[in-house]
PDB file of C-alpha atoms in Angstrom:
ATOM      1  CA  GLY A  24     105.508  58.219  50.970  1.00 46.00           C
ATOM      2  CA  LEU A  25     105.351  61.571  49.255  1.00 43.00           C
ATOM      3  CA  GLY A  26     107.006  63.304  52.198  1.00 45.00           C
ATOM      4  CA  ASP A  27     110.021  60.985  51.908  1.00 48.00           C
ATOM      5  CA  VAL A  28     110.412  61.677  48.187  1.00 45.00           C
ATOM      6  CA  TYR A  29     110.273  65.380  48.870  1.00 44.00           C
ATOM      7  CA  LYS A  30     112.775  65.091  51.773  1.00 47.00           C
ATOM      8  CA  ARG A  31     115.270  63.242  49.575  1.00 48.00           C
ATOM      9  CA  GLN A  32     114.924  65.901  46.876  1.00 45.00           C
ATOM     10  CA  ALA A  33     115.181  68.740  49.379  1.00 48.00           C
ATOM     11  CA  GLN A  34     118.318  67.283  50.925  1.00 49.00           C
ATOM     12  CA  LYS A  35     120.150  67.285  47.570  1.00 51.00           C
ATOM     13  CA  ASP A  36     120.547  71.064  47.491  1.00 57.00           C
ATOM     14  CA  THR A  37     120.636  71.662  51.224  1.00 64.00           C
ATOM     15  CA  ASN A  38     123.540  73.190  53.048  1.00 72.00           C
ATOM     16  CA  VAL A  39     123.619  71.595  56.509  1.00 71.00           C
ATOM     17  CA  THR A  40     126.333  72.374  59.044  1.00 70.00           C
ATOM     18  CA  VAL A  41     126.418  70.414  62.286  1.00 69.00           C
ATOM     19  CA  ALA A  42     128.368  71.734  65.267  1.00 64.00           C
ATOM     20  CA  LYS A  43     130.078  69.080  67.403  1.00 60.00           C
ATOM     21  CA  GLY A  44     132.084  69.026  70.602  1.00 53.00           C
ATOM     22  CA  PRO A  45     132.086  70.972  73.845  1.00 49.00           C
ATOM     23  CA  GLU A  46     132.023  74.356  72.098  1.00 50.00           C
ATOM     24  CA  VAL A  47     128.402  73.738  71.075  1.00 50.00           C
ATOM     25  CA  THR A  48     126.590  76.320  73.155  1.00 55.00           C
ATOM     26  CA  LYS A  49     124.401  78.340  70.806  1.00 65.00           C
ATOM     27  CA  GLU A  50     123.572  76.437  67.636  1.00 70.00           C
ATOM     28  CA  VAL A  51     123.597  72.722  66.977  1.00 80.00           C
ATOM     29  CA  VAL A  52     122.870  72.803  63.285  1.00 85.00           C
ATOM     30  CA  LYS A  53     122.369  75.323  60.524  1.00 86.00           C
ATOM     31  CA  VAL A  54     120.075  74.432  57.618  1.00 89.00           C
ATOM     32  CA  ASN A  55     120.436  76.873  54.709  1.00 89.00           C
ATOM     33  CA  ASP A  56     121.285  79.710  57.137  1.00 85.00           C
ATOM     34  CA  GLN A  57     118.535  78.838  59.622  1.00 87.00           C
ATOM     35  CA  GLU A  58     119.909  77.833  63.011  1.00 87.00           C
ATOM     36  CA  ILE A  59     118.517  75.235  65.365  1.00 89.00           C
ATOM     37  CA  SER A  60     119.609  76.281  68.842  1.00 87.00           C
ATOM     38  CA  VAL A  61     120.830  73.948  71.574  1.00 87.00           C
ATOM     39  CA  GLY A  62     117.628  74.751  73.456  1.00 87.00           C
ATOM     40  CA  GLU A  63     115.450  73.705  70.514  1.00 90.00           C
ATOM     41  CA  PHE A  64     117.539  70.610  69.798  1.00 91.00           C
ATOM     42  CA  GLN A  65     117.168  69.344  73.374  1.00 91.00           C
ATOM     43  CA  TYR A  66     113.436  69.030  72.728  1.00 93.00           C
ATOM     44  CA  TYR A  67     114.037  66.876  69.632  1.00 94.00           C
ATOM     45  CA  VAL A  68     116.440  64.654  71.582  1.00 92.00           C
ATOM     46  CA  TYR A  69     113.953  64.280  74.440  1.00 92.00           C
ATOM     47  CA  ASN A  70     111.055  63.523  72.105  1.00 93.00           C
ATOM     48  CA  THR A  71     113.066  60.957  70.124  1.00 94.00           C
ATOM     49  CA  ALA A  72     114.361  59.349  73.329  1.00 93.00           C
ATOM     50  CA  MET A  73     110.822  58.941  74.676  1.00 93.00           C
ATOM     51  CA  MET A  74     109.579  57.369  71.414  1.00 93.00           C
ATOM     52  CA  LYS A  75     112.567  54.986  71.340  1.00 92.00           C
ATOM     53  CA  ALA A  76     112.052  54.052  74.987  1.00 92.00           C
ATOM     54  CA  TYR A  77     108.379  53.200  74.401  1.00 91.00           C
ATOM     55  CA  SER A  78     109.239  51.172  71.304  1.00 91.00           C
ATOM     56  CA  ILE A  79     111.875  49.165  73.231  1.00 88.00           C
ATOM     57  CA  ASP A  80     109.754  48.639  76.336  1.00 88.00           C
ATOM     58  CA  SER A  81     105.970  48.764  76.054  1.00 88.00           C
ATOM     59  CA  GLY A  82     105.791  49.037  79.851  1.00 91.00           C
ATOM     60  CA  PHE A  83     108.021  52.125  79.874  1.00 91.00           C
ATOM     61  CA  THR A  84     106.875  54.463  82.657  1.00 90.00           C
ATOM     62  CA  GLY A  85     108.330  57.682  81.264  1.00 86.00           C
ATOM     63  CA  ASP A  86     111.382  57.564  83.534  1.00 87.00           C
ATOM     64  CA  PRO A  87     114.446  57.820  81.259  1.00 85.00           C
ATOM     65  CA  THR A  88     116.743  56.426  83.967  1.00 87.00           C
ATOM     66  CA  THR A  89     115.125  52.998  83.516  1.00 89.00           C
ATOM     67  CA  ILE A  90     116.481  52.661  79.963  1.00 90.00           C
ATOM     68  CA  ASP A  91     119.986  51.399  79.172  1.00 92.00           C
ATOM     69  CA  TRP A  92     121.075  54.131  76.767  1.00 92.00           C
ATOM     70  CA  ASP A  93     124.426  52.344  76.157  1.00 94.00           C
ATOM     71  CA  GLN A  94     122.775  49.213  74.753  1.00 94.00           C
ATOM     72  CA  LYS A  95     123.695  48.455  71.148  1.00 95.00           C
ATOM     73  CA  THR A  96     120.974  48.764  68.508  1.00 91.00           C
ATOM     74  CA  GLU A  97     120.541  47.253  65.016  1.00 91.00           C
ATOM     75  CA  SER A  98     122.826  50.043  63.774  1.00 90.00           C
ATOM     76  CA  GLY A  99     125.614  48.675  65.973  1.00 94.00           C
ATOM     77  CA  LYS A 100     125.727  51.985  67.832  1.00 95.00           C
ATOM     78  CA  ALA A 101     124.667  52.860  71.356  1.00 94.00           C
ATOM     79  CA  LEU A 102     120.980  53.709  71.748  1.00 94.00           C
ATOM     80  CA  ALA A 103     121.924  57.217  72.919  1.00 92.00           C
ATOM     81  CA  GLU A 104     123.841  57.836  69.678  1.00 92.00           C
ATOM     82  CA  ASP A 105     120.910  56.595  67.582  1.00 93.00           C
ATOM     83  CA  VAL A 106     118.619  58.958  69.506  1.00 93.00           C
ATOM     84  CA  VAL A 107     120.827  61.984  68.819  1.00 92.00           C
ATOM     85  CA  ASN A 108     121.207  61.102  65.117  1.00 92.00           C
ATOM     86  CA  GLU A 109     117.467  60.544  64.700  1.00 94.00           C
ATOM     87  CA  ALA A 110     116.683  63.780  66.577  1.00 93.00           C
ATOM     88  CA  LEU A 111     119.051  65.635  64.254  1.00 92.00           C
ATOM     89  CA  ASP A 112     117.336  64.124  61.187  1.00 93.00           C
ATOM     90  CA  THR A 113     113.918  65.128  62.541  1.00 95.00           C
ATOM     91  CA  ALA A 114     115.000  68.684  63.359  1.00 94.00           C
ATOM     92  CA  ILE A 115     116.626  69.151  59.930  1.00 93.00           C
ATOM     93  CA  SER A 116     113.623  67.624  58.193  1.00 94.00           C
ATOM     94  CA  GLU A 117     111.194  69.970  59.994  1.00 94.00           C
ATOM     95  CA  VAL A 118     113.274  73.050  59.170  1.00 94.00           C
ATOM     96  CA  LEU A 119     113.503  71.938  55.519  1.00 93.00           C
ATOM     97  CA  THR A 120     109.735  71.384  55.453  1.00 94.00           C
ATOM     98  CA  VAL A 121     109.141  74.913  56.758  1.00 94.00           C
ATOM     99  CA  GLN A 122     111.615  76.351  54.207  1.00 93.00           C
ATOM    100  CA  LYS A 123     110.045  74.402  51.337  1.00 93.00           C
ATOM    101  CA  GLY A 124     106.595  75.523  52.475  1.00 94.00           C
ATOM    102  CA  LYS A 125     107.703  79.148  52.495  1.00 94.00           C
ATOM    103  CA  GLU A 126     108.975  78.765  48.892  1.00 93.00           C
ATOM    104  CA  ASN A 127     105.490  77.502  48.012  1.00 94.00           C
ATOM    105  CA  GLY A 128     103.577  80.190  49.879  1.00 94.00           C
ATOM    106  CA  VAL A 129     102.771  78.189  53.020  1.00 95.00           C
ATOM    107  CA  GLU A 130     103.868  79.814  56.256  1.00 92.00           C
ATOM    108  CA  ASN A 131     102.413  80.996  59.527  1.00 88.00           C
ATOM    109  CA  SER A 132     100.655  84.305  59.149  1.00 88.00           C
ATOM    110  CA  ALA A 133     101.327  87.041  61.675  1.00 90.00           C
ATOM    111  CA  ASP A 134      97.942  86.091  63.184  1.00 90.00           C
ATOM    112  CA  GLN A 135      98.876  82.448  63.572  1.00 87.00           C
ATOM    113  CA  GLN A 136     102.250  83.381  65.053  1.00 89.00           C
ATOM    114  CA  SER A 137     100.563  85.716  67.485  1.00 92.00           C
ATOM    115  CA  GLN A 138      98.066  82.953  68.424  1.00 90.00           C
ATOM    116  CA  ALA A 139     100.977  80.605  69.143  1.00 87.00           C
ATOM    117  CA  ASP A 140     102.702  83.252  71.245  1.00 93.00           C
ATOM    118  CA  GLN A 141      99.465  84.058  73.080  1.00 94.00           C
ATOM    119  CA  ALA A 142      98.826  80.366  73.810  1.00 92.00           C
ATOM    120  CA  VAL A 143     102.184  80.151  75.568  1.00 93.00           C
ATOM    121  CA  ASP A 144     101.810  83.535  77.279  1.00 96.00           C
ATOM    122  CA  SER A 145      98.305  82.748  78.544  1.00 95.00           C
ATOM    123  CA  PHE A 146      99.470  79.365  79.873  1.00 94.00           C
ATOM    124  CA  ILE A 147     102.153  81.236  81.842  1.00 95.00           C
ATOM    125  CA  ALA A 148      99.601  83.842  82.996  1.00 96.00           C
ATOM    126  CA  GLN A 149      97.089  81.201  84.156  1.00 96.00           C
ATOM    127  CA  SER A 150      99.461  78.614  85.629  1.00 95.00           C
ATOM    128  CA  GLY A 151     102.336  80.793  86.717  1.00 96.00           C
ATOM    129  CA  GLN A 152     105.957  80.833  85.557  1.00 95.00           C
ATOM    130  CA  GLU A 153     106.918  77.997  87.898  1.00 95.00           C
ATOM    131  CA  GLN A 154     104.284  75.606  86.507  1.00 94.00           C
ATOM    132  CA  PHE A 155     105.173  76.610  82.941  1.00 94.00           C
ATOM    133  CA  ASP A 156     108.858  75.909  83.659  1.00 94.00           C
ATOM    134  CA  LEU A 157     108.003  72.483  85.117  1.00 93.00           C
ATOM    135  CA  THR A 158     105.815  71.601  82.137  1.00 91.00           C
ATOM    136  CA  ALA A 159     108.306  72.890  79.558  1.00 92.00           C
ATOM    137  CA  ASN A 160     111.325  71.386  81.341  1.00 91.00           C
ATOM    138  CA  ALA A 161     109.542  68.022  81.409  1.00 89.00           C
ATOM    139  CA  MET A 162     109.822  68.164  77.595  1.00 89.00           C
ATOM    140  CA  ALA A 163     113.412  69.462  77.757  1.00 91.00           C
ATOM    141  CA  ILE A 164     112.336  72.990  76.754  1.00 93.00           C
ATOM    142  CA  ASN A 165     114.149  75.697  78.713  1.00 90.00           C
ATOM    143  CA  SER A 166     112.422  78.926  77.718  1.00 91.00           C
ATOM    144  CA  ALA A 167     109.129  80.391  76.576  1.00 93.00           C
ATOM    145  CA  ASP A 168     110.912  81.628  73.423  1.00 92.00           C
ATOM    146  CA  ASP A 169     112.061  78.108  72.500  1.00 92.00           C
ATOM    147  CA  TYR A 170     108.565  76.807  73.248  1.00 93.00           C
ATOM    148  CA  LYS A 171     107.041  79.448  70.940  1.00 93.00           C
ATOM    149  CA  LYS A 172     109.536  78.674  68.164  1.00 91.00           C
ATOM    150  CA  LEU A 173     108.900  74.924  68.401  1.00 92.00           C
ATOM    151  CA  TYR A 174     105.114  75.387  68.616  1.00 91.00           C
ATOM    152  CA  SER A 175     105.166  77.651  65.579  1.00 91.00           C
ATOM    153  CA  ARG A 176     107.405  75.233  63.640  1.00 93.00           C
ATOM    154  CA  MET A 177     105.059  72.321  64.391  1.00 92.00           C
ATOM    155  CA  MET A 178     102.018  74.325  63.194  1.00 92.00           C
ATOM    156  CA  THR A 179     103.850  75.228  59.983  1.00 94.00           C
ATOM    157  CA  VAL A 180     105.079  71.663  59.374  1.00 95.00           C
ATOM    158  CA  GLN A 181     101.479  70.457  59.669  1.00 94.00           C
ATOM    159  CA  ALA A 182     100.254  73.139  57.228  1.00 94.00           C
ATOM    160  CA  VAL A 183     103.003  72.261  54.726  1.00 95.00           C
ATOM    161  CA  GLN A 184     102.285  68.524  55.019  1.00 95.00           C
ATOM    162  CA  ASP A 185      98.608  69.269  54.313  1.00 96.00           C
ATOM    163  CA  ASP A 186      99.664  71.367  51.293  1.00 95.00           C
ATOM    164  CA  ILE A 187     101.969  68.580  50.015  1.00 93.00           C
ATOM    165  CA  GLN A 188      98.991  66.180  50.115  1.00 95.00           C
ATOM    166  CA  ALA A 189      96.705  68.689  48.383  1.00 96.00           C
ATOM    167  CA  ASN A 190      99.215  70.033  45.815  1.00 94.00           C
ATOM    168  CA  PRO A 191     102.009  67.492  45.336  1.00 92.00           C
ATOM    169  CA  ASP A 192     103.052  69.006  41.984  1.00 91.00           C
ATOM    170  CA  LYS A 193     104.262  72.197  43.727  1.00 89.00           C
ATOM    171  CA  TYR A 194     106.800  70.157  45.685  1.00 87.00           C
ATOM    172  CA  MET A 195     108.187  67.948  42.920  1.00 83.00           C
ATOM    173  CA  THR A 196     111.486  68.928  41.369  1.00 73.00           C
ATOM    174  CA  ASN A 197     113.599  67.203  38.762  1.00 61.00           C
TER     175      ASN A 197
END
């Protein structure tokens, strides 16, 4: 689709640095100077793992311990490795989408950002910190700040995808 064409083009000129090994504590990847933190990346890994689990086992109950993460996949790698690689691709792709959108005048306004922040803050106010932590942790999100960043990124990605559909010429490069 159009998004794939744009992703391939965007990746040509992209500077991506991936941190590996036990020293990875703060940032997992940097995309053109924008960092994806370990906290944010955990969410992508969790989300990808859940989607993979459901695609492998239609009766999957949501309990990750029931999946054999060491099983080999079509790629010849362990399922866990595929999950991490796919999560990395998704995270990079979303950050690139946001960056490309910004170049084309599509980004969250201060109002939208404040709505995202307020949505998280009011959830905490209504349900309590403990319930928020349980809900967020269930999606591998460790802090309200990470939740706000991810929520904001998802809103922006959606807005950019809508703009790509409406104005594909803006996103085509040679």
